[in-house]
Amino acid sequence: MAPYELFYWPGIQGRGEFVRLALEEAGADYVDVARTPGGMREMMKLLRGAGLRLAPFAPPFLRSGELVVAQTANVLAWLAPRLRLVPGDEASRAAALQVQLTIADAVAEAHDTHHPIDVALYYEEQKREAVKRAAGFTRARIPKYLGWLEGAIASSGGPWLLGADFSYVDLSAFQLVEGLSYAFPNAMRRVGRSIPKLRALRARVAERPRIAAYLASDRRIPFNEDGIFRHYPPLDRAVERKAKVGRGRSARKRP
Amino acid sequence: MAPYELFYWPGIQGRGEFVRLALEEAGADYVDVARTPGGMREMMKLLRGAGLRLAPFAPPFLRSGELVVAQTANVLAWLAPRLRLVPGDEASRAAALQVQLTIADAVAEAHDTHHPIDVALYYEEQKREAVKRAAGFTRARIPKYLGWLEGAIASSGGPWLLGADFSYVDLSAFQLVEGLSYAFPNAMRRVGRSIPKLRALRARVAERPRIAAYLASDRRIPFNEDGIFRHYPPLDRAVERKAKVGRGRSARKRP
């Protein structure tokens, strides 16, 4: 079979990393196209449509033969049964997608801490607002998302998110914790003691032979300040700012 | 078969509306639980876990017998084959989920125009930042998302997003256009001429007998300023503000 072709921005982990981790864990034959000569041109061609019935809105996307699949969670839902990274029954697949989409929401909020106003502007142009957004994210949203994952490991019976069966969402939870730990070490120290099961899961994923080999390789791009998880000290310190408003008020529903 | 049970905040369309539209179009037997006596208590119990293997992170979620499925796009991916709202082949289902997740991204950005800083605060507490975020959203993001949908109808051969076959993502595209038209009539007037196929799709969806009956019923909650799509005149006018920065700069990639 021809190798899977992953298309994603070279130079950052970003959303592509969730797909890379699945391909690496499975030992799949794949090409990270945009990191090969001429690959960026190929990726931009596909983003412009290139005769596809459905063009991707944005990377990452995956090509397998004639099929081009985009949107991270959709790519994983399509790949996972082929890579044996999800149990075969429909209920487990729905549970996995539910977890993956919740992780995706957390990732989008992590992104918006450094881009709260406009993705077309630089962080430095929206830094004041970024500090405000990071305060709420680190104080309330990180504990809420990670607490939900901790609860999911507990209620499934563990040790993995879906219970006894390892699946791609364990890789994604690993990546979320890694990314948040890079970007917000200060906030993560505060939340650490309340998520023992999730920390144990993170450690077990890191020790899986293929993941350990991948993390040690140059295929694993280091975290950096062009990606989604960025370490900006003013944002990491935002959790310590005294909340002027909203403190003590009960959390409002989010539509 | 017992009716499907939809759980969502009563009083707003929100993300639950994408599920309601699918259930209504299919003529499915369902209960909008939180709008029935005692329903809110039942919803909150499930949100706290209630012995589930996997609790929802947030509404909407759907219960069918023993199964509880959460995350809007996941609920729809699970429901659509049962409601005959997606073609049966795997490529079409992946394409549908890809479209739905892209619409979900647009919906999340629409939400963040009125809550750019913190979901735990009121709009009025982050109004200055909201005006800034709405400027970028209406100027660049609405045309980009709706232009992508327009292109998808064209490249699929139309008249629907997946081509000849009507599917649940046509309902979701309808709802996105309706919501944006309510919240940002000014911006939508500007973009209108460039999306003729999408406007035609919106009109055809509105004329489908069951959708027309639903929209005329009291089951359709009117748009309001507690939901995701809110009409705040300062945000709708933001598109006219002269951009002080970022104008003329090429769009930067979004990780």
mmCIF file of N, CA, C and O in Angstrom, chain B residues 136-211:
data_model
loop_
_atom_site.group_PDB
_atom_site.id
_atom_site.type_symbol
_atom_site.label_atom_id
_atom_site.label_comp_id
_atom_site.label_asym_id
_atom_site.label_seq_id
_atom_site.Cartn_x
_atom_site.Cartn_y
_atom_site.Cartn_z
ATOM 1 N N GLY B 136 -12.318 41.716 13.102
ATOM 2 C CA GLY B 136 -11.594 40.699 12.336
ATOM 3 C C GLY B 136 -12.504 39.571 11.871
ATOM 4 O O GLY B 136 -12.364 39.060 10.759
ATOM 5 N N PHE B 137 -13.447 39.208 12.729
ATOM 6 C CA PHE B 137 -14.353 38.110 12.377
ATOM 7 C C PHE B 137 -15.212 38.488 11.175
ATOM 8 O O PHE B 137 -15.355 37.726 10.223
ATOM 9 N N THR B 138 -15.790 39.685 11.227
ATOM 10 C CA THR B 138 -16.688 40.073 10.137
ATOM 11 C C THR B 138 -15.927 40.421 8.863
ATOM 12 O O THR B 138 -16.399 40.144 7.768
ATOM 13 N N ARG B 139 -14.726 40.973 9.021
ATOM 14 C CA ARG B 139 -13.989 41.404 7.834
ATOM 15 C C ARG B 139 -13.343 40.225 7.113
ATOM 16 O O ARG B 139 -13.365 40.149 5.893
ATOM 17 N N ALA B 140 -12.774 39.299 7.882
ATOM 18 C CA ALA B 140 -11.970 38.248 7.262
ATOM 19 C C ALA B 140 -12.543 36.845 7.439
ATOM 20 O O ALA B 140 -12.536 36.037 6.513
ATOM 21 N N ARG B 141 -13.021 36.548 8.629
ATOM 22 C CA ARG B 141 -13.384 35.147 8.909
ATOM 23 C C ARG B 141 -14.731 34.762 8.300
ATOM 24 O O ARG B 141 -14.864 33.670 7.748
ATOM 25 N N ILE B 142 -15.750 35.614 8.399
ATOM 26 C CA ILE B 142 -17.034 35.276 7.772
ATOM 27 C C ILE B 142 -16.851 35.047 6.270
ATOM 28 O O ILE B 142 -17.274 34.008 5.749
ATOM 29 N N PRO B 143 -16.193 35.960 5.545
ATOM 30 C CA PRO B 143 -15.996 35.694 4.107
ATOM 31 C C PRO B 143 -15.206 34.416 3.862
ATOM 32 O O PRO B 143 -15.492 33.692 2.897
ATOM 33 N N LYS B 144 -14.245 34.116 4.723
ATOM 34 C CA LYS B 144 -13.438 32.918 4.498
ATOM 35 C C LYS B 144 -14.262 31.642 4.714
ATOM 36 O O LYS B 144 -14.233 30.733 3.886
ATOM 37 N N TYR B 145 -14.991 31.585 5.809
ATOM 38 C CA TYR B 145 -15.801 30.383 6.078
ATOM 39 C C TYR B 145 -16.916 30.221 5.034
ATOM 40 O O TYR B 145 -17.123 29.140 4.496
ATOM 41 N N LEU B 146 -17.657 31.308 4.780
ATOM 42 C CA LEU B 146 -18.776 31.171 3.842
ATOM 43 C C LEU B 146 -18.267 30.963 2.419
ATOM 44 O O LEU B 146 -18.888 30.241 1.636
ATOM 45 N N GLY B 147 -17.128 31.570 2.105
ATOM 46 C CA GLY B 147 -16.526 31.331 0.794
ATOM 47 C C GLY B 147 -16.108 29.875 0.625
ATOM 48 O O GLY B 147 -16.232 29.296 -0.465
ATOM 49 N N TRP B 148 -15.651 29.277 1.713
ATOM 50 C CA TRP B 148 -15.276 27.866 1.643
ATOM 51 C C TRP B 148 -16.512 27.001 1.405
ATOM 52 O O TRP B 148 -16.486 26.068 0.597
ATOM 53 N N LEU B 149 -17.610 27.318 2.093
ATOM 54 C CA LEU B 149 -18.851 26.558 1.872
ATOM 55 C C LEU B 149 -19.350 26.742 0.433
ATOM 56 O O LEU B 149 -19.784 25.783 -0.211
ATOM 57 N N GLU B 150 -19.279 27.975 -0.058
ATOM 58 C CA GLU B 150 -19.668 28.253 -1.449
ATOM 59 C C GLU B 150 -18.840 27.393 -2.407
ATOM 60 O O GLU B 150 -19.372 26.782 -3.338
ATOM 61 N N GLY B 151 -17.540 27.341 -2.166
ATOM 62 C CA GLY B 151 -16.651 26.536 -3.000
ATOM 63 C C GLY B 151 -16.962 25.049 -2.916
ATOM 64 O O GLY B 151 -16.844 24.318 -3.904
ATOM 65 N N ALA B 152 -17.381 24.606 -1.721
ATOM 66 C CA ALA B 152 -17.703 23.175 -1.550
ATOM 67 C C ALA B 152 -18.942 22.797 -2.358
ATOM 68 O O ALA B 152 -19.002 21.711 -2.943
ATOM 69 N N ILE B 153 -19.928 23.690 -2.394
ATOM 70 C CA ILE B 153 -21.121 23.402 -3.205
ATOM 71 C C ILE B 153 -20.727 23.333 -4.684
ATOM 72 O O ILE B 153 -21.177 22.458 -5.428
ATOM 73 N N ALA B 154 -19.856 24.252 -5.086
ATOM 74 C CA ALA B 154 -19.425 24.273 -6.488
ATOM 75 C C ALA B 154 -18.629 23.017 -6.837
ATOM 76 O O ALA B 154 -18.896 22.357 -7.858
ATOM 77 N N SER B 155 -17.665 22.654 -5.998
ATOM 78 C CA SER B 155 -16.779 21.548 -6.375
ATOM 79 C C SER B 155 -17.460 20.181 -6.229
ATOM 80 O O SER B 155 -17.049 19.210 -6.865
ATOM 81 N N SER B 156 -18.510 20.109 -5.407
ATOM 82 C CA SER B 156 -19.238 18.833 -5.276
ATOM 83 C C SER B 156 -20.194 18.635 -6.439
ATOM 84 O O SER B 156 -20.727 17.547 -6.631
ATOM 85 N N GLY B 157 -20.439 19.709 -7.202
ATOM 86 C CA GLY B 157 -21.409 19.649 -8.280
ATOM 87 C C GLY B 157 -22.793 20.135 -7.848
ATOM 88 O O GLY B 157 -23.667 20.363 -8.680
ATOM 89 N N GLY B 158 -22.977 20.312 -6.520
ATOM 90 C CA GLY B 158 -24.226 20.837 -5.974
ATOM 91 C C GLY B 158 -25.406 19.925 -6.266
ATOM 92 O O GLY B 158 -25.224 18.830 -6.803
ATOM 93 N N PRO B 159 -26.622 20.304 -5.914
ATOM 94 C CA PRO B 159 -26.938 21.590 -5.282
ATOM 95 C C PRO B 159 -26.654 21.601 -3.786
ATOM 96 O O PRO B 159 -26.727 22.639 -3.166
ATOM 97 N N TRP B 160 -26.292 20.425 -3.214
ATOM 98 C CA TRP B 160 -26.036 20.347 -1.790
ATOM 99 C C TRP B 160 -24.528 20.299 -1.531
ATOM 100 O O TRP B 160 -23.740 20.165 -2.476
ATOM 101 N N LEU B 161 -24.149 20.359 -0.256
ATOM 102 C CA LEU B 161 -22.718 20.433 0.053
ATOM 103 C C LEU B 161 -21.974 19.172 -0.347
ATOM 104 O O LEU B 161 -20.795 19.231 -0.726
ATOM 105 N N LEU B 162 -22.644 18.015 -0.279
ATOM 106 C CA LEU B 162 -21.973 16.781 -0.679
ATOM 107 C C LEU B 162 -22.295 16.402 -2.129
ATOM 108 O O LEU B 162 -21.936 15.316 -2.572
ATOM 109 N N GLY B 163 -22.973 17.271 -2.837
ATOM 110 C CA GLY B 163 -23.305 16.984 -4.231
ATOM 111 C C GLY B 163 -24.794 16.773 -4.402
ATOM 112 O O GLY B 163 -25.607 17.584 -3.939
ATOM 113 N N ALA B 164 -25.168 15.662 -5.043
ATOM 114 C CA ALA B 164 -26.586 15.414 -5.327
ATOM 115 C C ALA B 164 -27.375 15.019 -4.091
ATOM 116 O O ALA B 164 -28.593 15.192 -4.051
ATOM 117 N N ASP B 165 -26.675 14.474 -3.074
ATOM 118 C CA ASP B 165 -27.370 13.957 -1.894
ATOM 119 C C ASP B 165 -27.499 14.997 -0.791
ATOM 120 O O ASP B 165 -26.496 15.506 -0.290
ATOM 121 N N PHE B 166 -28.739 15.256 -0.408
ATOM 122 C CA PHE B 166 -28.981 16.101 0.760
ATOM 123 C C PHE B 166 -28.423 15.409 2.004
ATOM 124 O O PHE B 166 -28.495 14.189 2.122
ATOM 125 N N SER B 167 -27.865 16.184 2.945
ATOM 126 C CA SER B 167 -27.354 15.581 4.182
ATOM 127 C C SER B 167 -27.469 16.573 5.338
ATOM 128 O O SER B 167 -27.824 17.747 5.146
ATOM 129 N N TYR B 168 -27.134 16.081 6.520
ATOM 130 C CA TYR B 168 -27.277 16.922 7.717
ATOM 131 C C TYR B 168 -26.420 18.172 7.675
ATOM 132 O O TYR B 168 -26.752 19.181 8.302
ATOM 133 N N VAL B 169 -25.326 18.141 6.922
ATOM 134 C CA VAL B 169 -24.490 19.346 6.901
ATOM 135 C C VAL B 169 -25.154 20.489 6.136
ATOM 136 O O VAL B 169 -24.803 21.658 6.338
ATOM 137 N N ASP B 170 -26.123 20.173 5.265
ATOM 138 C CA ASP B 170 -26.883 21.248 4.623
ATOM 139 C C ASP B 170 -27.743 21.969 5.660
ATOM 140 O O ASP B 170 -27.894 23.189 5.616
ATOM 141 N N LEU B 171 -28.291 21.213 6.593
ATOM 142 C CA LEU B 171 -29.049 21.828 7.690
ATOM 143 C C LEU B 171 -28.135 22.709 8.542
ATOM 144 O O LEU B 171 -28.511 23.804 8.957
ATOM 145 N N SER B 172 -26.926 22.222 8.784
ATOM 146 C CA SER B 172 -25.993 22.991 9.611
ATOM 147 C C SER B 172 -25.531 24.260 8.903
ATOM 148 O O SER B 172 -25.373 25.311 9.542
ATOM 149 N N ALA B 173 -25.321 24.167 7.598
ATOM 150 C CA ALA B 173 -24.937 25.364 6.833
ATOM 151 C C ALA B 173 -26.076 26.387 6.852
ATOM 152 O O ALA B 173 -25.844 27.599 6.992
ATOM 153 N N PHE B 174 -27.306 25.890 6.705
ATOM 154 C CA PHE B 174 -28.483 26.763 6.835
ATOM 155 C C PHE B 174 -28.445 27.497 8.171
ATOM 156 O O PHE B 174 -28.596 28.721 8.243
ATOM 157 N N GLN B 175 -28.218 26.749 9.255
ATOM 158 C CA GLN B 175 -28.245 27.335 10.587
ATOM 159 C C GLN B 175 -27.112 28.347 10.776
ATOM 160 O O GLN B 175 -27.291 29.396 11.405
ATOM 161 N N LEU B 176 -25.945 28.050 10.221
ATOM 162 C CA LEU B 176 -24.836 29.002 10.311
ATOM 163 C C LEU B 176 -25.193 30.317 9.613
ATOM 164 O O LEU B 176 -24.968 31.406 10.160
ATOM 165 N N VAL B 177 -25.765 30.218 8.408
ATOM 166 C CA VAL B 177 -26.128 31.435 7.674
ATOM 167 C C VAL B 177 -27.232 32.193 8.416
ATOM 168 O O VAL B 177 -27.195 33.423 8.528
ATOM 169 N N GLU B 178 -28.219 31.450 8.937
ATOM 170 C CA GLU B 178 -29.280 32.104 9.709
ATOM 171 C C GLU B 178 -28.704 32.848 10.916
ATOM 172 O O GLU B 178 -29.062 33.986 11.190
ATOM 173 N N GLY B 179 -27.834 32.181 11.629
ATOM 174 C CA GLY B 179 -27.269 32.769 12.837
ATOM 175 C C GLY B 179 -26.421 33.994 12.537
ATOM 176 O O GLY B 179 -26.540 35.030 13.209
ATOM 177 N N LEU B 180 -25.573 33.879 11.527
ATOM 178 C CA LEU B 180 -24.726 35.023 11.167
ATOM 179 C C LEU B 180 -25.576 36.183 10.650
ATOM 180 O O LEU B 180 -25.256 37.347 10.890
ATOM 181 N N SER B 181 -26.657 35.862 9.939
ATOM 182 C CA SER B 181 -27.529 36.926 9.408
ATOM 183 C C SER B 181 -28.239 37.651 10.545
ATOM 184 O O SER B 181 -28.488 38.857 10.469
ATOM 185 N N TYR B 182 -28.580 36.913 11.591
ATOM 186 C CA TYR B 182 -29.196 37.541 12.767
ATOM 187 C C TYR B 182 -28.173 38.416 13.492
ATOM 188 O O TYR B 182 -28.453 39.566 13.841
ATOM 189 N N ALA B 183 -26.981 37.877 13.705
ATOM 190 C CA ALA B 183 -25.993 38.583 14.530
ATOM 191 C C ALA B 183 -25.325 39.733 13.770
ATOM 192 O O ALA B 183 -25.064 40.788 14.339
ATOM 193 N N PHE B 184 -25.033 39.494 12.507
ATOM 194 C CA PHE B 184 -24.216 40.443 11.739
ATOM 195 C C PHE B 184 -24.867 40.794 10.394
ATOM 196 O O PHE B 184 -24.285 40.535 9.341
ATOM 197 N N PRO B 185 -26.067 41.385 10.414
ATOM 198 C CA PRO B 185 -26.745 41.679 9.139
ATOM 199 C C PRO B 185 -25.912 42.588 8.236
ATOM 200 O O PRO B 185 -25.932 42.443 7.010
ATOM 201 N N ASN B 186 -25.176 43.471 8.852
ATOM 202 C CA ASN B 186 -24.349 44.419 8.108
ATOM 203 C C ASN B 186 -23.235 43.690 7.362
ATOM 204 O O ASN B 186 -23.055 43.850 6.145
ATOM 205 N N ALA B 187 -22.514 42.857 8.075
ATOM 206 C CA ALA B 187 -21.435 42.093 7.438
ATOM 207 C C ALA B 187 -21.994 41.118 6.406
ATOM 208 O O ALA B 187 -21.386 40.902 5.351
ATOM 209 N N MET B 188 -23.151 40.558 6.700
ATOM 210 C CA MET B 188 -23.710 39.572 5.779
ATOM 211 C C MET B 188 -24.194 40.217 4.487
ATOM 212 O O MET B 188 -24.149 39.587 3.431
ATOM 213 N N ARG B 189 -24.652 41.458 4.561
ATOM 214 C CA ARG B 189 -25.014 42.162 3.333
ATOM 215 C C ARG B 189 -23.793 42.311 2.431
ATOM 216 O O ARG B 189 -23.875 42.186 1.220
ATOM 217 N N ARG B 190 -22.646 42.578 3.044
ATOM 218 C CA ARG B 190 -21.429 42.770 2.256
ATOM 219 C C ARG B 190 -20.989 41.503 1.558
ATOM 220 O O ARG B 190 -20.426 41.534 0.471
ATOM 221 N N VAL B 191 -21.188 40.365 2.227
ATOM 222 C CA VAL B 191 -20.672 39.109 1.687
ATOM 223 C C VAL B 191 -21.692 38.429 0.770
ATOM 224 O O VAL B 191 -21.335 37.552 -0.020
ATOM 225 N N GLY B 192 -22.944 38.896 0.849
ATOM 226 C CA GLY B 192 -24.049 38.204 0.177
ATOM 227 C C GLY B 192 -23.841 37.896 -1.293
ATOM 228 O O GLY B 192 -24.089 36.773 -1.752
ATOM 229 N N ARG B 193 -23.371 38.865 -2.057
ATOM 230 C CA ARG B 193 -23.276 38.669 -3.500
ATOM 231 C C ARG B 193 -22.252 37.622 -3.908
ATOM 232 O O ARG B 193 -22.293 37.081 -4.997
ATOM 233 N N SER B 194 -21.306 37.359 -2.992
ATOM 234 C CA SER B 194 -20.246 36.408 -3.346
ATOM 235 C C SER B 194 -20.594 34.968 -2.961
ATOM 236 O O SER B 194 -19.784 34.071 -3.176
ATOM 237 N N ILE B 195 -21.788 34.762 -2.416
ATOM 238 C CA ILE B 195 -22.149 33.393 -2.009
ATOM 239 C C ILE B 195 -23.531 32.985 -2.541
ATOM 240 O O ILE B 195 -24.397 32.538 -1.778
ATOM 241 N N PRO B 196 -23.743 33.091 -3.865
ATOM 242 C CA PRO B 196 -25.082 32.790 -4.404
ATOM 243 C C PRO B 196 -25.519 31.341 -4.188
ATOM 244 O O PRO B 196 -26.700 31.087 -3.906
ATOM 245 N N LYS B 197 -24.590 30.412 -4.316
ATOM 246 C CA LYS B 197 -24.967 29.002 -4.151
ATOM 247 C C LYS B 197 -25.344 28.702 -2.705
ATOM 248 O O LYS B 197 -26.255 27.925 -2.438
ATOM 249 N N LEU B 198 -24.647 29.305 -1.785
ATOM 250 C CA LEU B 198 -24.940 29.082 -0.370
ATOM 251 C C LEU B 198 -26.276 29.720 0.006
ATOM 252 O O LEU B 198 -27.062 29.142 0.775
ATOM 253 N N ARG B 199 -26.552 30.899 -0.557
ATOM 254 C CA ARG B 199 -27.846 31.527 -0.288
ATOM 255 C C ARG B 199 -28.991 30.696 -0.869
ATOM 256 O O ARG B 199 -30.052 30.556 -0.265
ATOM 257 N N ALA B 200 -28.762 30.130 -2.037
ATOM 258 C CA ALA B 200 -29.790 29.271 -2.639
ATOM 259 C C ALA B 200 -30.004 28.023 -1.793
ATOM 260 O O ALA B 200 -31.142 27.572 -1.602
ATOM 261 N N LEU B 201 -28.926 27.463 -1.291
ATOM 262 C CA LEU B 201 -29.039 26.288 -0.414
ATOM 263 C C LEU B 201 -29.841 26.648 0.841
ATOM 264 O O LEU B 201 -30.725 25.906 1.265
ATOM 265 N N ARG B 202 -29.520 27.790 1.431
ATOM 266 C CA ARG B 202 -30.253 28.235 2.614
ATOM 267 C C ARG B 202 -31.755 28.312 2.331
ATOM 268 O O ARG B 202 -32.594 27.849 3.130
ATOM 269 N N ALA B 203 -32.104 28.879 1.186
ATOM 270 C CA ALA B 203 -33.525 29.036 0.837
ATOM 271 C C ALA B 203 -34.190 27.675 0.619
ATOM 272 O O ALA B 203 -35.332 27.456 1.038
ATOM 273 N N ARG B 204 -33.485 26.764 -0.023
ATOM 274 C CA ARG B 204 -34.061 25.427 -0.264
ATOM 275 C C ARG B 204 -34.265 24.669 1.042
ATOM 276 O O ARG B 204 -35.250 23.954 1.191
ATOM 277 N N VAL B 205 -33.322 24.814 1.966
ATOM 278 C CA VAL B 205 -33.497 24.148 3.269
ATOM 279 C C VAL B 205 -34.731 24.706 3.976
ATOM 280 O O VAL B 205 -35.553 23.954 4.519
ATOM 281 N N ALA B 206 -34.870 26.036 3.948
ATOM 282 C CA ALA B 206 -35.998 26.677 4.652
ATOM 283 C C ALA B 206 -37.341 26.234 4.092
ATOM 284 O O ALA B 206 -38.364 26.285 4.794
ATOM 285 N N GLU B 207 -37.354 25.807 2.831
ATOM 286 C CA GLU B 207 -38.614 25.404 2.178
ATOM 287 C C GLU B 207 -38.924 23.926 2.347
ATOM 288 O O GLU B 207 -40.002 23.481 1.929
ATOM 289 N N ARG B 208 -37.993 23.171 2.872
ATOM 290 C CA ARG B 208 -38.300 21.744 3.068
ATOM 291 C C ARG B 208 -39.480 21.629 4.037
ATOM 292 O O ARG B 208 -39.489 22.289 5.077
ATOM 293 N N PRO B 209 -40.460 20.812 3.713
ATOM 294 C CA PRO B 209 -41.721 20.854 4.483
ATOM 295 C C PRO B 209 -41.541 20.731 5.995
ATOM 296 O O PRO B 209 -42.119 21.523 6.753
ATOM 297 N N ARG B 210 -40.744 19.767 6.430
ATOM 298 C CA ARG B 210 -40.615 19.602 7.878
ATOM 299 C C ARG B 210 -39.838 20.737 8.528
ATOM 300 O O ARG B 210 -40.106 21.114 9.669
ATOM 301 N N ILE B 211 -38.846 21.273 7.814
ATOM 302 C CA ILE B 211 -38.092 22.417 8.353
ATOM 303 C C ILE B 211 -38.986 23.653 8.399
ATOM 304 O O ILE B 211 -38.995 24.385 9.402
#
